[in-house]
Structure formats: C-alpha cells, structure tokens
Tab-separated table of C-alpha atoms in Angstrom:
chain	number	residue	atom	x	y	z
A	639	MET	CA	17.762	18.029	-53.094
A	640	LYS	CA	20.306	20.125	-51.252
A	641	ARG	CA	21.329	23.561	-52.521
A	642	SER	CA	24.198	25.756	-51.200
A	643	LYS	CA	26.050	28.854	-52.197
A	644	ARG	CA	29.651	30.123	-51.379
A	645	LEU	CA	31.873	32.972	-52.243
A	646	PHE	CA	34.185	31.975	-55.116
A	647	GLY	CA	36.327	35.092	-55.389
A	648	GLU	CA	35.774	38.446	-57.100
A	649	VAL	CA	36.231	40.057	-60.538
A	650	ASP	CA	36.772	43.756	-60.833
A	651	GLY	CA	35.594	44.198	-57.286
A	652	ARG	CA	32.393	42.277	-57.726
A	653	PRO	CA	31.891	39.030	-55.726
A	654	VAL	CA	31.532	35.714	-57.618
A	655	TYR	CA	29.447	33.021	-56.144
A	656	GLU	CA	29.471	29.276	-56.741
A	657	TYR	CA	26.172	27.408	-56.423
A	658	THR	CA	25.999	23.681	-55.706
A	659	LEU	CA	23.154	21.228	-56.150
A	660	GLU	CA	23.365	17.768	-54.449
A	661	ASN	CA	20.932	14.930	-54.888
A	662	SER	CA	20.149	12.082	-52.443
A	663	HIS	CA	22.770	9.876	-54.139
A	664	GLY	CA	25.547	12.309	-53.287
A	665	MET	CA	26.116	13.575	-56.773
A	666	GLN	CA	26.902	17.316	-56.953
A	667	LEU	CA	26.751	19.979	-59.679
A	668	SER	CA	28.459	23.260	-59.059
A	669	ILE	CA	28.199	26.333	-61.254
A	670	MET	CA	29.443	29.893	-60.736
A	671	ASP	CA	27.669	33.101	-61.897
A	672	TYR	CA	30.757	34.290	-63.728
A	673	GLY	CA	30.426	32.769	-67.196
A	674	ALA	CA	27.565	30.614	-65.961
A	675	ALA	CA	30.388	28.089	-65.819
A	676	VAL	CA	30.305	24.534	-64.357
A	677	THR	CA	33.145	24.381	-61.830
A	678	ALA	CA	32.638	20.846	-60.541
A	679	ILE	CA	30.667	17.580	-61.043
A	680	LYS	CA	31.304	15.107	-58.215
A	681	MET	CA	30.246	11.456	-58.359
A	682	PRO	CA	31.422	8.122	-57.005
A	683	ASP	CA	33.390	5.628	-59.067
A	684	LYS	CA	32.580	1.880	-59.042
A	685	LYS	CA	34.352	1.537	-55.596
A	686	GLY	CA	32.435	4.482	-54.108
A	687	ASN	CA	35.270	6.971	-54.218
A	688	VAL	CA	33.742	10.434	-54.889
A	689	GLN	CA	35.728	12.744	-57.168
A	690	ASN	CA	35.371	15.819	-59.364
A	691	ILE	CA	35.065	14.473	-62.914
A	692	VAL	CA	35.429	17.795	-64.784
A	693	LEU	CA	38.323	20.204	-65.152
A	694	GLY	CA	37.888	23.127	-62.866
A	695	PHE	CA	39.668	25.454	-60.445
A	696	ASP	CA	38.907	26.139	-56.766
A	697	SER	CA	38.441	29.896	-57.247
A	698	VAL	CA	37.487	32.273	-60.061
A	699	ALA	CA	40.944	33.844	-60.446
A	700	PRO	CA	42.433	31.242	-62.780
A	701	TYR	CA	39.296	31.408	-65.018
A	702	VAL	CA	40.007	35.141	-65.524
A	703	ALA	CA	43.805	34.781	-65.870
A	704	TYR	CA	43.844	31.914	-68.363
A	705	ARG	CA	40.444	31.870	-70.005
A	706	PRO	CA	40.464	28.137	-70.547
A	707	PHE	CA	36.677	27.858	-71.163
A	708	TYR	CA	36.389	25.149	-68.544
A	709	GLY	CA	32.662	24.516	-67.974
A	710	ALA	CA	31.757	27.821	-69.585
A	711	THR	CA	28.634	28.804	-71.432
A	712	ILE	CA	29.781	29.644	-74.909
A	713	GLY	CA	28.091	32.245	-77.165
A	714	ARG	CA	26.679	34.014	-78.960
A	715	VAL	CA	28.078	31.410	-81.428
A	716	ALA	CA	30.172	28.420	-80.453
A	717	GLY	CA	33.259	27.685	-82.569
A	718	ARG	CA	34.783	29.603	-85.416
A	719	ILE	CA	33.198	31.839	-88.097
A	720	ALA	CA	35.348	32.385	-91.145
A	721	ALA	CA	36.774	36.001	-91.300
A	722	GLY	CA	34.033	37.007	-88.812
A	723	LYS	CA	31.976	38.046	-91.817
A	724	VAL	CA	28.311	37.144	-92.120
A	725	VAL	CA	25.370	38.345	-94.239
A	726	LEU	CA	22.096	38.869	-92.391
A	727	GLU	CA	18.993	40.108	-94.248
A	728	GLY	CA	21.195	41.177	-97.187
A	729	LYS	CA	23.628	43.223	-95.120
A	730	GLU	CA	27.139	42.291	-94.362
A	731	VAL	CA	27.995	42.120	-90.656
A	732	GLN	CA	31.553	42.164	-89.407
A	733	LEU	CA	32.039	40.298	-86.106
A	734	MET	CA	35.071	40.646	-83.874
A	735	VAL	CA	38.152	38.878	-85.166
A	736	ASN	CA	39.817	37.265	-82.232
A	737	GLU	CA	41.657	34.152	-83.479
A	738	GLY	CA	43.944	34.763	-86.437
A	739	LYS	CA	41.613	36.037	-89.138
A	740	ASN	CA	38.531	34.480	-87.753
A	741	HIS	CA	35.904	34.929	-85.073
A	742	HIS	CA	36.003	32.370	-82.211
A	743	HIS	CA	33.527	31.422	-79.401
A	744	GLY	CA	31.641	34.739	-79.501
A	745	GLY	CA	34.675	37.050	-79.330
A	746	ILE	CA	36.587	38.464	-76.371
A	747	PRO	CA	35.065	38.922	-73.881
A	748	ALA	CA	31.974	36.836	-74.456
A	749	PHE	CA	29.521	34.774	-72.516
A	750	GLU	CA	32.253	32.986	-70.610
A	751	SER	CA	33.624	36.247	-69.191
A	752	ARG	CA	30.309	37.916	-68.245
A	753	PHE	CA	28.348	38.014	-65.003
A	754	TRP	CA	25.079	36.216	-65.303
A	755	GLU	CA	22.032	36.942	-63.098
A	756	VAL	CA	20.974	34.035	-60.892
A	757	ASP	CA	17.292	33.348	-60.084
A	758	GLU	CA	17.524	32.659	-56.361
A	759	ALA	CA	13.929	31.479	-56.365
A	760	ALA	CA	14.307	28.745	-58.940
A	761	THR	CA	12.601	25.503	-58.420
A	762	GLU	CA	14.270	22.716	-56.523
A	763	GLY	CA	17.113	21.035	-58.278
A	764	THR	CA	17.644	23.845	-60.795
A	765	LEU	CA	19.934	26.878	-61.238
A	766	VAL	CA	18.812	29.511	-63.685
A	767	PHE	CA	21.167	32.038	-65.180
A	768	THR	CA	20.236	35.050	-67.393
A	769	TYR	CA	22.315	37.370	-69.544
A	770	LEU	CA	21.365	40.319	-71.731
A	771	SER	CA	23.845	40.570	-74.589
A	772	PRO	CA	23.515	44.123	-75.815
A	773	ASP	CA	23.069	45.128	-79.467
A	774	GLY	CA	26.492	45.276	-81.115
A	775	GLU	CA	28.331	43.260	-78.508
A	776	ASN	CA	31.410	41.930	-80.407
A	777	GLY	CA	29.669	42.908	-83.608
A	778	TYR	CA	26.454	40.902	-83.170
A	779	PRO	CA	23.203	42.776	-83.961
A	780	GLY	CA	20.254	42.728	-81.584
A	781	ASN	CA	19.654	42.883	-77.927
A	782	LEU	CA	19.760	39.085	-77.074
A	783	THR	CA	18.240	37.798	-73.810
A	784	VAL	CA	19.604	34.343	-72.956
A	785	GLN	CA	18.529	32.025	-70.170
A	786	VAL	CA	20.329	28.827	-69.269
A	787	LYS	CA	18.701	26.493	-66.852
A	788	HIS	CA	20.826	23.727	-65.296
A	789	SER	CA	19.018	20.885	-63.558
A	790	LEU	CA	20.260	17.941	-61.439
A	791	THR	CA	17.860	15.065	-61.093
A	792	GLU	CA	17.614	12.106	-58.738
A	793	GLU	CA	18.373	9.908	-61.781
A	794	ASN	CA	21.897	11.443	-61.810
A	795	GLU	CA	21.121	13.607	-64.958
A	796	TRP	CA	22.511	17.000	-65.680
A	797	LYS	CA	20.100	18.840	-67.972
A	798	ILE	CA	20.911	22.069	-69.809
A	799	HIS	CA	18.028	24.081	-71.213
A	800	TYR	CA	18.823	27.145	-73.431
A	801	THR	CA	16.258	29.796	-74.353
A	802	ALA	CA	16.848	33.115	-76.071
A	803	THR	CA	15.004	35.951	-77.873
A	804	THR	CA	16.281	38.888	-79.888
A	805	ASP	CA	14.960	42.236	-81.102
A	806	LYS	CA	17.062	42.058	-84.330
A	807	THR	CA	17.929	39.203	-86.683
A	808	THR	CA	21.181	37.718	-85.304
A	809	LEU	CA	23.210	34.477	-84.944
A	810	PHE	CA	22.854	32.153	-81.999
A	811	ASN	CA	24.511	28.727	-81.531
A	812	PRO	CA	25.481	28.157	-77.890
A	813	THR	CA	27.188	25.314	-76.143
A	814	ASN	CA	28.682	24.280	-72.774
A	815	HIS	CA	32.453	23.803	-72.805
A	816	VAL	CA	32.755	21.366	-69.939
A	817	TYR	CA	35.779	19.027	-70.050
A	818	PHE	CA	35.184	15.574	-68.610
A	819	ASN	CA	37.845	13.342	-67.051
A	820	LEU	CA	36.015	10.386	-65.614
A	821	SER	CA	39.123	9.174	-63.667
A	822	GLY	CA	38.797	12.107	-61.295
A	823	ASP	CA	42.563	12.797	-61.774
A	824	HIS	CA	43.477	15.155	-64.692
A	825	THR	CA	47.078	13.918	-64.664
A	826	LYS	CA	45.923	10.543	-65.947
A	827	GLY	CA	44.430	12.113	-69.069
A	828	VAL	CA	41.603	10.750	-71.090
A	829	LEU	CA	43.310	8.807	-73.855
A	830	ASN	CA	42.226	5.539	-72.396
A	831	HIS	CA	38.615	6.670	-72.082
A	832	MET	CA	36.290	4.913	-74.547
A	833	LEU	CA	33.936	6.989	-76.787
A	834	GLN	CA	30.943	5.919	-78.784
A	835	LEU	CA	28.895	8.285	-80.992
A	836	GLU	CA	25.802	7.854	-83.135
A	837	SER	CA	27.577	9.447	-86.086
A	838	ASP	CA	28.332	8.356	-89.604
A	839	GLN	CA	29.890	11.609	-90.720
A	840	TYR	CA	32.364	14.238	-89.495
A	841	ALA	CA	33.378	17.682	-90.747
A	842	PRO	CA	37.051	18.018	-91.822
A	843	LEU	CA	38.874	21.235	-90.993
A	844	LYS	CA	41.132	23.610	-92.924
A	845	GLU	CA	44.498	24.700	-91.448
A	846	ASP	CA	42.805	27.508	-89.439
A	847	SER	CA	40.294	25.035	-87.962
A	848	ILE	CA	37.403	26.383	-90.106
A	849	PRO	CA	35.342	23.529	-91.543
A	850	THR	CA	35.801	22.911	-95.231
A	851	GLY	CA	32.023	22.616	-95.802
A	852	SER	CA	32.117	18.940	-96.672
A	853	LEU	CA	30.906	16.074	-94.585
A	854	LEU	CA	32.958	12.824	-94.810
A	855	GLU	CA	32.104	9.282	-93.840
A	856	VAL	CA	33.772	8.044	-90.685
A	857	GLU	CA	34.142	4.483	-91.946
A	858	GLY	CA	37.792	3.415	-92.153
A	859	THR	CA	39.058	6.537	-90.363
A	860	PRO	CA	40.075	7.308	-86.772
A	861	PHE	CA	36.729	9.227	-86.703
A	862	ASP	CA	34.655	6.038	-86.533
A	863	PHE	CA	33.199	5.871	-83.006
A	864	ARG	CA	30.034	3.972	-83.978
A	865	GLU	CA	31.322	1.315	-81.531
A	866	LEU	CA	33.194	2.075	-78.297
A	867	ALA	CA	36.801	2.930	-79.134
A	868	PRO	CA	39.625	4.540	-77.248
A	869	LEU	CA	40.300	8.280	-77.616
A	870	LYS	CA	43.993	7.561	-78.106
A	871	THR	CA	42.935	6.226	-81.612
A	872	GLY	CA	43.109	9.748	-83.143
A	873	VAL	CA	46.131	10.969	-81.205
A	874	GLU	CA	48.235	8.025	-82.353
A	875	SER	CA	46.846	8.057	-85.959
A	876	ASP	CA	48.700	9.329	-88.994
A	877	HIS	CA	45.458	10.664	-90.540
A	878	PRO	CA	46.164	14.217	-91.824
A	879	GLN	CA	43.237	15.646	-89.926
A	880	THR	CA	44.269	14.303	-86.526
A	881	VAL	CA	47.978	15.052	-87.085
A	882	ALA	CA	47.263	18.699	-87.953
A	883	ASN	CA	45.101	19.051	-84.800
A	884	ARG	CA	47.104	16.894	-82.351
A	885	GLY	CA	44.034	14.673	-82.246
A	886	TYR	CA	40.394	15.576	-82.250
A	887	ASP	CA	38.875	19.040	-82.493
A	888	HIS	CA	36.129	18.045	-84.921
A	889	PRO	CA	32.401	18.210	-85.395
A	890	PHE	CA	30.610	14.976	-85.676
A	891	VAL	CA	27.103	14.828	-87.249
A	892	LEU	CA	24.698	13.073	-84.947
A	893	ARG	CA	21.834	10.681	-85.832
A	894	GLN	CA	18.817	12.186	-84.190
A	895	SER	CA	16.806	10.143	-81.638
A	896	ALA	CA	14.747	11.519	-78.813
A	897	ASP	CA	14.926	8.269	-76.735
A	898	HIS	CA	18.342	6.997	-77.641
A	899	PRO	CA	21.683	8.371	-76.450
A	900	ALA	CA	23.725	10.394	-79.003
A	901	GLY	CA	26.786	8.877	-77.530
A	902	GLN	CA	28.621	7.687	-74.423
A	903	LEU	CA	31.954	8.118	-72.690
A	904	VAL	CA	33.384	5.416	-70.455
A	905	ASP	CA	36.468	5.165	-68.198
A	906	PRO	CA	37.209	1.460	-67.836
A	907	GLU	CA	39.365	2.050	-64.818
A	908	SER	CA	36.906	3.953	-62.676
A	909	GLY	CA	33.811	2.408	-64.174
A	910	ARG	CA	32.249	5.785	-64.575
A	911	ARG	CA	30.043	6.366	-67.643
A	912	ILE	CA	28.307	9.326	-69.307
A	913	ARG	CA	25.514	8.993	-71.813
A	914	PHE	CA	24.257	12.101	-73.426
A	915	TYR	CA	21.161	13.156	-75.274
A	916	THR	CA	20.653	16.252	-77.407
A	917	ASP	CA	18.395	17.984	-79.896
A	918	ARG	CA	21.457	19.560	-81.607
A	919	GLU	CA	22.719	18.134	-84.871
A	920	SER	CA	26.376	17.786	-83.907
A	921	VAL	CA	28.869	17.348	-81.173
A	922	VAL	CA	32.411	18.849	-81.272
A	923	VAL	CA	34.932	16.596	-79.706
A	924	TYR	CA	38.034	18.216	-78.284
A	925	LEU	CA	40.709	16.773	-76.026
A	926	ASN	CA	42.414	19.865	-74.642
A	927	ASN	CA	45.023	19.166	-77.236
A	928	TRP	CA	46.860	22.494	-77.121
A	929	VAL	CA	47.122	23.176	-73.358
A	930	GLU	CA	50.816	23.574	-72.462
A	931	GLY	CA	51.097	23.317	-68.714
A	932	ALA	CA	50.809	27.047	-68.135
A	933	TYR	CA	48.515	26.604	-65.103
A	934	GLU	CA	47.750	24.045	-62.442
A	935	ILE	CA	44.748	22.265	-60.922
A	936	GLU	CA	45.320	21.046	-57.397
A	937	GLY	CA	48.979	21.954	-57.643
A	938	ARG	CA	49.689	19.851	-60.728
A	939	LYS	CA	50.246	21.212	-64.251
A	940	VAL	CA	47.464	20.688	-66.736
A	941	GLN	CA	48.839	18.824	-69.747
A	942	PRO	CA	47.388	17.983	-73.216
A	943	TYR	CA	44.572	15.347	-73.305
A	944	SER	CA	43.649	16.062	-69.729
A	945	GLY	CA	39.884	16.189	-70.541
A	946	ILE	CA	37.402	15.765	-73.275
A	947	ALA	CA	34.818	18.345	-74.295
A	948	LEU	CA	31.565	17.037	-75.797
A	949	GLU	CA	30.195	20.293	-77.172
A	950	THR	CA	26.619	19.766	-78.437
A	951	GLN	CA	25.661	22.452	-81.013
A	952	MET	CA	24.747	23.032	-84.579
A	953	LEU	CA	27.763	22.559	-86.912
A	954	PRO	CA	30.352	25.380	-86.635
A	955	ASP	CA	30.445	28.071	-89.298
A	956	ALA	CA	26.942	27.072	-90.420
A	957	ILE	CA	26.258	30.539	-91.663
A	958	HIS	CA	28.654	29.871	-94.519
A	959	HIS	CA	27.571	26.322	-95.357
A	960	PRO	CA	23.892	25.750	-96.371
A	961	ASN	CA	24.240	22.002	-95.565
A	962	PHE	CA	25.250	22.707	-91.962
A	963	GLY	CA	21.885	23.770	-90.568
A	964	GLU	CA	20.324	27.037	-89.354
A	965	THR	CA	21.885	29.349	-86.726
A	966	ILE	CA	19.942	32.574	-87.565
A	967	LEU	CA	17.593	33.744	-84.895
A	968	LYS	CA	14.875	36.348	-85.821
A	969	PRO	CA	12.825	38.641	-83.604
A	970	ASP	CA	9.613	36.705	-84.042
A	971	GLU	CA	11.260	33.405	-83.010
A	972	ALA	CA	12.213	31.917	-79.598
A	973	PHE	CA	15.322	29.724	-79.419
A	974	TYR	CA	15.064	26.492	-77.380
A	975	SER	CA	17.584	23.661	-77.035
A	976	GLU	CA	18.172	20.932	-74.515
A	977	THR	CA	21.139	18.551	-73.766
A	978	THR	CA	21.244	15.989	-71.048
A	979	TYR	CA	24.199	14.170	-69.565
A	980	GLN	CA	23.396	10.993	-67.621
A	981	PHE	CA	25.951	9.602	-65.168
A	982	ASP	CA	26.362	6.078	-63.785
A	983	THR	CA	28.999	3.417	-63.110
A	984	LEU	CA	29.500	0.059	-64.827
C-alpha cells in the first residue's frame, strides 16, 4: 500500500495537505485535512481507463469559495433540524439557523470548514483525522472529540469509521458528503446511472426540506429502487415530492443486514459499480440538483445531476420524530459507526 502527501493550497495562511492511499490494483483514495474531505477516488473502468469517480477540485481554494460539501465530513448533525431548536435533558437548546429558518449540516462553519489533525503514524492503508468541536460551537453543547478513520483495502473497499465522545449531552449524526459520478466525466451527469436500495420506505419532505415525520412505502412511486432503476426516473417523474426537489433529496430507510449490501450504484457505460454497507438506518440520496454552473471542475461548468451523494446516517431531524431513531450522545457513551463502499467493474 502506497501513501503520499502533497500541498493542496492554504486557508487563512495555514497550509492544507492532501493525503493519498494507493493499493496494489492502482485504486487511489485522496483526502485533505481541511474538512477531512475526500478530494478524489480513482479507479479503472471496464476497459482499464483510470479516472476520478467523485466530484472534487484540484486545490482547496474552490472548496472555501463555494462550500459545495464535495467529499466533506458533515457534522455535528447531517441534514436539517427544524428551527434549530432541540430539547436536551429538559432544556431547550437553540442551534445556529443557517438555511431559512432551519439548521443545516451543523451550521456555518462546521466540520467541512475546519482543520482536522492527521495521525501521521496511522497504520498502513489508513488515514485518521481528529477534530475537537468546542462546547457551544454553532449552539451545540459539550466538547465533542470526533475521530474519522478512512481505510483503503486490497479488496478495493473504502471504509469510514466514526468515533466520538462528549462531556455534555449533545447531538451527533455525521455523514460523508461525497458525490459519485462513475463515468469519470461530470459533464455526462448521473441520470443514466442505475441505483438499487434495500429500502421499502422513504421520508417525504415539507417545502423547506424538513421531513414530515411520516414514512411512506416506495411501491408504485419513483422512490422504488428495490430493483436496479435509472436515476432519471425521479427527475422525469411528475410525483409532487420529486417535482418540488428537482429530483431526489430524500432519506430512504434501509433494511439492516451485516453481510448484505444496503445498495448499489452502477454506470452501464463504464461498467463501474459501487456496493455499500452500513450500520446506519438510512441513506439520503441527492443528485446535486440545485447547482447552477457557478464554478468549474477541470475547466467545465458543474451542472445539475453531475453527481450522486449516498449519505449514510440516521434519519434527518430525528430529534423531533421519535420513530426516526436516536441521535443523542451522552457523556457516558461512545459513538461508533461504520460505512463501507466497495468498488468493482462489471
């Protein structure tokens, strides 16, 4: 397993470094210490052509300028929290409101805009990033110590391990916001990619993208990915939920299985495939629906549907919906979660 490090730019006068792992098959995983963000995943297609299959820039500057969440570690809580108001141990806590009237992706700035400490002595094939989120950051109580370990295996697996502890009761529901485009060319988009999910239910959204609290059956809707189906299904549908969101930006409830993939993504043209496994209860599927060509990758404007995010997490806004699972972390607890993406070609 090879490991390298290069200067990736600077933020506020502090250097940013990109770290790359490469296995014996030539697969590469690159992550920078700003936002603990994945900047590239390179792998061959069915003809052996090696390309970057995630959206990312070639320096840190556009990440700072546009804050697109590409490959970023998201937290403390992924997704939206209604009105930013939560009750913890009987006390109302007001989180930062940074999207309309709601709290979004941990506030501004959050995990994706922080420097993370890198363990230079990590074991072979791993990159370990640590961040101390101070008490009161964006309204969250407690000093929260977060560690994210990324691993690249010889089986072409990218593993993400999250661990965290806090000294006060707080909320924690992290994810990684990587956008996949298995064609290796963002201008081709992902609408012809095929998606399959082990999911019988999805969470509908209100106008402000906060979940309604209900869970609906996918059968007979454009949210039915129990068998492989093209992503353009939702974009072309007249379903009120997909029309309002220009496609998918929705949580899907996953059937839990330790030894069976929670889903898969396939690009028929390149032959590339991703299967993913997770201990989280849901995956949020988002197709970069609202990007408006304000910036470029490799000299070409990034347009809607240029990538697909598969954000494994507990259901968003769970603190307000008892049926959505637990996102409270207490001082006597240790958080642990793992998601694995496995890459191959058909």
